[in-house]
Structure formats: structure tokens, C-alpha cells
Amino acid sequence: MTRRTEWPDSPAEPGGDAGSGYGATDASAAARGAAADDVGARSGRRSREGAGAGSGFGEGAGRPARSGTRSSGSPSSSRAEKGEPRDPAEQARNICLRLLTGTPRTRKQLADALRKREIPDEAAEEVLARFEDVGLIDDAAFAEAWVESRHHGRGLARRALVRELRTKGVDSAVIDEAVGQLDPDQEEETARELVARKLRSTRGLDRDKRLRRLAGMLARKGYGEGMALRVVRQALEEEGEDTEGLGEPF
């Protein structure tokens, strides 16, 4: 894995993330356009068919109401006045495109957003399936980029990465494949770097408290107890601390 992308700590949308994506390219932009055109064309056909069925053949058939026409006050009329599409598939397409602008999302994150906006299941499934077909939704790529970014950017270990990806609805098999690309030696090296950065701020504390604080920091980032103790003890020994007889910090 060579790409590195900084992911935010907190989601900005329910079930989503703010910040940059995992490397949007010209190809993905083209795919986004293809999805928009394809789903938009489908939605447009349905909208035209629905308009033609009830409007007859008069000169004003299918045209929007004149400005002087009194609104019925219904939710659909309000949406139409605001320029929002009435067709559920077109609404779903627009919602997904907005959410995908600037950052990737998992299928579950998008499905949750559509459900919150009360998009019918049939329309939501149609749009999500089409977006998967053109590569705008790719949970495997999302998981791979998430592991790369969160490990290098935040120093998270396998357990923490698995936990985060599960909350985003990524399939277990996809998660296992993504975290499996994280080399154990690389994981331990990252743990050493984290301890080295934190070590100075613990100077002046007694030995046991330093061990608990440093090992606890690693535990919160998903490192196992054995690795955390080993890395912290080695760091303390390099500073001249006597680690003989140190108790378990957890």
C-alpha cells in the first residue's frame, strides 16, 4: 500500500466522514459523471412518463405551474418549488453524489443516509447498485485506504482499525483482507514511534506511572498488552530506567 490519506477523527454526517477522500482521481471523477448521467437518465425517463400520463396533449401539458397558480401546500409541492426532484431514484442519486463529493463512503453509510431521508428501499437499492457497478462505492478500496491512512496518520493498530471499519458497515471478510496487509513488524515500529513521541512528557514521573501511562496510550490505539509492555519497557531501559519487577499496567 502506497497511498496515504489523513482521515478525520469524527464523522461530519450521520454514518459519514468529513475531510479528504482516499485519492479521488480523474478516473473516479469520470465514473461519478457516468453514474450521474446513467441514473439521471433513468430518473428522467420515469419523470417524463409520469408527466405525460396525466397531462394530455394540450399546449401546456407537462409544463410547471405558472407563478400565479396557488400551491396546494403539500410537501411534494414545496420540494418542487425549491427545485428538488420528485422522483425517488433521482433524489437518491443526488444525495449520494453530494455525500461522495470530497470523501469516499461505504455502501452502508450511503444506505443509512438514504433511509434517514425516507427514500424508498427500491429506489435506494437501484442507485446504490448502479454506483457500485461504476466504482463510486467500493468497500474494499475504502477499507484498504482506511487502514493505510489511520495506521500511518493516527498510529492505530489492527484491533482499533477492525473496530472502526465494523462501525462503518464493512463486511468482515473485507476487513480481514484490509488489516491483513498491515505488516506485524511495521505495526510494532509504529508503536515504538508513538512511545518515543510521548516519552518526554512522562519524564519526572515515577517508573510505574510512566509504564502505565505509555502502555495505556498504546492499548487505546489497539495494541496488544504483550507488545505494549515490551515496547514501553525497551524505551524506558534505553533511558536508563530499571524495569526489573515492573507490574502489569492493565
Short mmCIF file of C-alpha atoms in Angstrom, two decimals:
data_model
loop_
_atom_site.label_atom_id
_atom_site.label_comp_id
_atom_site.label_asym_id
_atom_site.label_seq_id
_atom_site.Cartn_x
_atom_site.Cartn_y
_atom_site.Cartn_z
CA MET A 1 0.00 0.00 0.00
CA THR A 2 1.48 3.33 -1.03
CA ARG A 3 -1.34 5.84 -0.69
CA ARG A 4 -1.63 7.89 2.44
CA THR A 5 -4.69 9.90 3.26
CA GLU A 6 -5.48 11.70 6.51
CA TRP A 7 -8.89 10.70 7.79
CA PRO A 8 -10.75 12.77 10.34
CA ASP A 9 -11.35 11.66 13.90
CA SER A 10 -15.08 12.37 13.90
CA PRO A 11 -17.75 11.92 11.24
CA ALA A 12 -19.41 15.06 9.96
CA GLU A 13 -22.52 13.25 8.72
CA PRO A 14 -24.50 10.52 10.42
CA GLY A 15 -22.63 7.47 9.29
CA GLY A 16 -20.13 9.52 7.27
CA ASP A 17 -16.78 11.28 7.45
CA ALA A 18 -15.58 14.75 6.73
CA GLY A 19 -12.29 15.59 5.13
CA SER A 20 -10.44 14.28 2.14
CA GLY A 21 -11.10 11.00 0.35
CA TYR A 22 -8.74 8.17 -0.39
CA GLY A 23 -7.29 9.67 -3.51
CA ALA A 24 -10.01 10.84 -5.91
CA THR A 25 -8.64 10.58 -9.45
CA ASP A 26 -9.72 11.63 -12.90
CA ALA A 27 -10.98 8.08 -13.37
CA SER A 28 -13.22 8.27 -10.31
CA ALA A 29 -14.46 11.68 -11.41
CA ALA A 30 -15.34 10.22 -14.78
CA ALA A 31 -17.10 7.33 -13.06
CA ARG A 32 -19.08 9.80 -10.95
CA GLY A 33 -20.18 11.56 -14.12
CA ALA A 34 -21.13 8.26 -15.72
CA ALA A 35 -23.20 7.29 -12.70
CA ALA A 36 -24.90 10.67 -12.64
CA ASP A 37 -25.73 10.51 -16.34
CA ASP A 38 -26.93 6.91 -16.20
CA VAL A 39 -29.11 7.16 -13.10
CA GLY A 40 -30.25 10.63 -14.10
CA ALA A 41 -31.36 9.35 -17.49
CA ARG A 42 -33.36 6.58 -15.85
CA SER A 43 -34.97 9.01 -13.45
CA GLY A 44 -35.70 11.47 -16.24
CA ARG A 45 -37.45 8.81 -18.29
CA ARG A 46 -39.69 7.88 -15.39
CA SER A 47 -40.47 11.53 -14.66
CA ARG A 48 -41.41 12.24 -18.28
CA GLU A 49 -43.58 9.14 -18.48
CA GLY A 50 -45.39 10.10 -15.28
CA ALA A 51 -45.96 13.66 -16.52
CA GLY A 52 -47.27 12.56 -19.91
CA ALA A 53 -49.72 10.06 -18.45
CA GLY A 54 -51.81 12.64 -16.67
CA SER A 55 -51.32 15.86 -18.65
CA GLY A 56 -52.97 15.20 -22.04
CA PHE A 57 -51.76 16.73 -25.30
CA GLY A 58 -52.57 20.43 -24.78
CA GLU A 59 -50.07 23.20 -25.29
CA GLY A 60 -49.41 23.50 -21.58
CA ALA A 61 -49.02 19.76 -20.95
CA GLY A 62 -46.03 18.84 -18.77
CA ARG A 63 -45.11 22.47 -18.07
CA PRO A 64 -44.60 23.73 -14.50
CA ALA A 65 -47.43 25.72 -12.93
CA ARG A 66 -47.41 29.44 -13.59
CA SER A 67 -46.23 31.71 -10.81
CA GLY A 68 -49.80 32.79 -10.17
CA THR A 69 -51.03 29.26 -9.56
CA ARG A 70 -51.91 28.64 -5.93
CA SER A 71 -49.78 25.97 -4.29
CA SER A 72 -51.51 23.05 -2.62
CA GLY A 73 -49.10 23.36 0.28
CA SER A 74 -48.18 19.66 0.14
CA PRO A 75 -44.57 18.51 0.86
CA SER A 76 -44.14 17.44 -2.76
CA SER A 77 -45.25 20.89 -3.96
CA SER A 78 -42.77 22.52 -1.59
CA ARG A 79 -39.95 20.35 -2.90
CA ALA A 80 -40.90 21.16 -6.48
CA GLU A 81 -40.92 24.89 -5.74
CA LYS A 82 -37.42 24.54 -4.28
CA GLY A 83 -36.18 22.77 -7.39
CA GLU A 84 -35.79 19.38 -5.70
CA PRO A 85 -36.54 16.30 -7.85
CA ARG A 86 -39.75 14.40 -7.17
CA ASP A 87 -38.52 11.06 -8.49
CA PRO A 88 -37.14 8.96 -5.57
CA ALA A 89 -34.29 7.50 -7.64
CA GLU A 90 -33.19 10.96 -8.72
CA GLN A 91 -33.36 12.17 -5.14
CA ALA A 92 -31.26 9.18 -4.06
CA ARG A 93 -28.73 9.85 -6.80
CA ASN A 94 -28.35 13.49 -5.78
CA ILE A 95 -27.97 12.62 -2.10
CA CYS A 96 -25.28 10.03 -2.83
CA LEU A 97 -23.36 12.33 -5.15
CA ARG A 98 -23.36 15.08 -2.52
CA LEU A 99 -22.12 12.70 0.16
CA LEU A 100 -19.42 11.29 -2.10
CA THR A 101 -18.07 14.72 -3.00
CA GLY A 102 -14.61 15.01 -1.43
CA THR A 103 -14.67 11.77 0.56
CA PRO A 104 -15.50 8.10 -0.01
CA ARG A 105 -18.33 6.34 1.79
CA THR A 106 -19.24 2.74 2.40
CA ARG A 107 -22.44 1.30 1.00
CA LYS A 108 -23.94 1.13 4.49
CA GLN A 109 -23.18 4.78 5.18
CA LEU A 110 -24.98 5.82 2.00
CA ALA A 111 -27.86 3.41 2.63
CA ASP A 112 -28.30 4.84 6.14
CA ALA A 113 -28.32 8.38 4.75
CA LEU A 114 -30.98 7.47 2.16
CA ARG A 115 -33.10 5.76 4.81
CA LYS A 116 -32.88 8.84 7.00
CA ARG A 117 -34.13 10.92 4.08
CA GLU A 118 -37.03 8.46 3.68
CA ILE A 119 -36.01 7.30 0.21
CA PRO A 120 -37.98 4.13 -0.71
CA ASP A 121 -35.95 0.95 -0.43
CA GLU A 122 -36.43 0.04 -4.10
CA ALA A 123 -35.10 3.39 -5.36
CA ALA A 124 -32.22 3.33 -2.87
CA GLU A 125 -31.19 -0.18 -3.90
CA GLU A 126 -31.28 0.74 -7.58
CA VAL A 127 -28.99 3.74 -7.10
CA LEU A 128 -26.60 2.00 -4.71
CA ALA A 129 -26.25 -0.97 -7.06
CA ARG A 130 -25.51 1.32 -10.01
CA PHE A 131 -22.94 3.29 -8.01
CA GLU A 132 -21.23 0.02 -7.12
CA ASP A 133 -21.21 -1.01 -10.78
CA VAL A 134 -19.32 2.13 -11.83
CA GLY A 135 -16.93 2.05 -8.84
CA LEU A 136 -18.25 5.00 -6.86
CA ILE A 137 -18.98 2.63 -3.99
CA ASP A 138 -16.10 0.25 -3.28
CA ASP A 139 -15.95 -1.05 0.28
CA ALA A 140 -12.73 -2.98 -0.36
CA ALA A 141 -10.90 0.13 -1.58
CA PHE A 142 -12.40 2.11 1.30
CA ALA A 143 -11.13 -0.41 3.87
CA GLU A 144 -7.66 -0.59 2.34
CA ALA A 145 -7.30 3.18 2.28
CA TRP A 146 -8.72 3.50 5.80
CA VAL A 147 -6.15 1.07 7.19
CA GLU A 148 -3.30 2.83 5.38
CA SER A 149 -4.38 6.29 6.47
CA ARG A 150 -5.37 5.59 10.05
CA HIS A 151 -2.31 3.49 10.79
CA HIS A 152 0.20 6.00 9.43
CA GLY A 153 -1.75 9.11 10.40
CA ARG A 154 -3.04 8.13 13.84
CA GLY A 155 -0.89 5.11 14.69
CA LEU A 156 -3.87 2.78 15.10
CA ALA A 157 -3.23 -0.95 15.36
CA ARG A 158 -5.23 -3.83 13.91
CA ARG A 159 -7.81 -4.13 16.68
CA ALA A 160 -8.71 -0.44 16.56
CA LEU A 161 -8.88 -0.47 12.76
CA VAL A 162 -11.17 -3.51 12.75
CA ARG A 163 -13.44 -1.83 15.29
CA GLU A 164 -13.69 1.37 13.23
CA LEU A 165 -14.40 -0.43 9.95
CA ARG A 166 -17.13 -2.50 11.57
CA THR A 167 -18.91 0.65 12.70
CA LYS A 168 -18.92 1.78 9.05
CA GLY A 169 -20.65 -1.39 7.91
CA VAL A 170 -17.74 -3.01 6.07
CA ASP A 171 -18.06 -6.77 5.66
CA SER A 172 -15.91 -8.88 7.99
CA ALA A 173 -14.12 -10.66 5.13
CA VAL A 174 -13.24 -7.32 3.54
CA ILE A 175 -11.96 -6.02 6.88
CA ASP A 176 -9.79 -9.09 7.42
CA GLU A 177 -8.21 -8.67 4.00
CA ALA A 178 -7.53 -4.97 4.56
CA VAL A 179 -5.95 -5.28 8.01
CA GLY A 180 -4.07 -8.38 6.86
CA GLN A 181 -1.95 -6.11 4.68
CA LEU A 182 -0.58 -4.40 7.79
CA ASP A 183 2.80 -5.99 8.45
CA PRO A 184 3.39 -7.01 12.13
CA ASP A 185 6.90 -5.54 12.07
CA GLN A 186 5.53 -2.28 10.73
CA GLU A 187 2.88 -2.27 13.45
CA GLU A 188 5.49 -2.69 16.18
CA GLU A 189 7.68 0.02 14.64
CA THR A 190 4.73 2.40 14.71
CA ALA A 191 4.20 1.55 18.40
CA ARG A 192 7.84 2.46 19.09
CA GLU A 193 7.44 5.78 17.32
CA LEU A 194 4.32 6.57 19.36
CA VAL A 195 6.14 5.82 22.62
CA ALA A 196 9.18 7.85 21.60
CA ARG A 197 6.98 10.91 20.96
CA LYS A 198 5.19 10.53 24.29
CA LEU A 199 8.21 9.57 26.38
CA ARG A 200 9.47 13.08 27.05
CA SER A 201 6.18 14.22 28.55
CA THR A 202 6.40 11.45 31.16
CA ARG A 203 9.84 12.38 32.49
CA GLY A 204 9.73 13.29 36.15
CA LEU A 205 7.04 10.71 36.91
CA ASP A 206 7.85 7.56 38.82
CA ARG A 207 8.71 4.47 36.84
CA ASP A 208 5.43 2.59 37.35
CA LYS A 209 3.32 5.59 36.43
CA ARG A 210 5.34 6.13 33.24
CA LEU A 211 4.82 2.50 32.28
CA ARG A 212 1.07 2.66 32.90
CA ARG A 213 0.65 5.90 31.00
CA LEU A 214 2.65 4.82 27.95
CA ALA A 215 1.25 1.30 27.79
CA GLY A 216 -2.27 2.65 28.27
CA MET A 217 -1.79 5.01 25.34
CA LEU A 218 -0.84 2.05 23.13
CA ALA A 219 -3.78 0.00 24.40
CA ARG A 220 -6.24 2.75 23.44
CA LYS A 221 -4.83 2.64 19.90
CA GLY A 222 -5.46 -1.08 19.67
CA TYR A 223 -2.05 -2.59 20.51
CA GLY A 224 -2.00 -5.85 22.41
CA GLU A 225 -0.83 -5.95 26.00
CA GLY A 226 2.25 -8.05 25.25
CA MET A 227 3.52 -5.74 22.52
CA ALA A 228 2.72 -2.62 24.55
CA LEU A 229 4.66 -3.82 27.59
CA ARG A 230 7.62 -4.92 25.51
CA VAL A 231 7.88 -1.66 23.58
CA VAL A 232 7.48 0.55 26.67
CA ARG A 233 9.99 -1.41 28.75
CA GLN A 234 12.58 -1.19 25.99
CA ALA A 235 12.04 2.55 25.69
CA LEU A 236 12.44 3.03 29.44
CA GLU A 237 15.54 0.85 29.54
CA GLU A 238 17.11 2.97 26.80
CA GLU A 239 16.64 5.98 29.09
CA GLY A 240 18.39 4.15 31.92
CA GLU A 241 15.30 3.11 33.88
CA ASP A 242 15.47 -0.15 35.82
CA THR A 243 12.49 -2.17 34.56
CA GLU A 244 13.11 -5.22 36.75
CA GLY A 245 9.98 -6.26 38.59
CA LEU A 246 7.62 -3.87 36.80
CA GLY A 247 4.00 -4.95 37.34
CA GLU A 248 1.26 -5.33 34.74
CA PRO A 249 -0.18 -1.93 33.80
CA PHE A 250 -3.65 -3.09 32.80
#
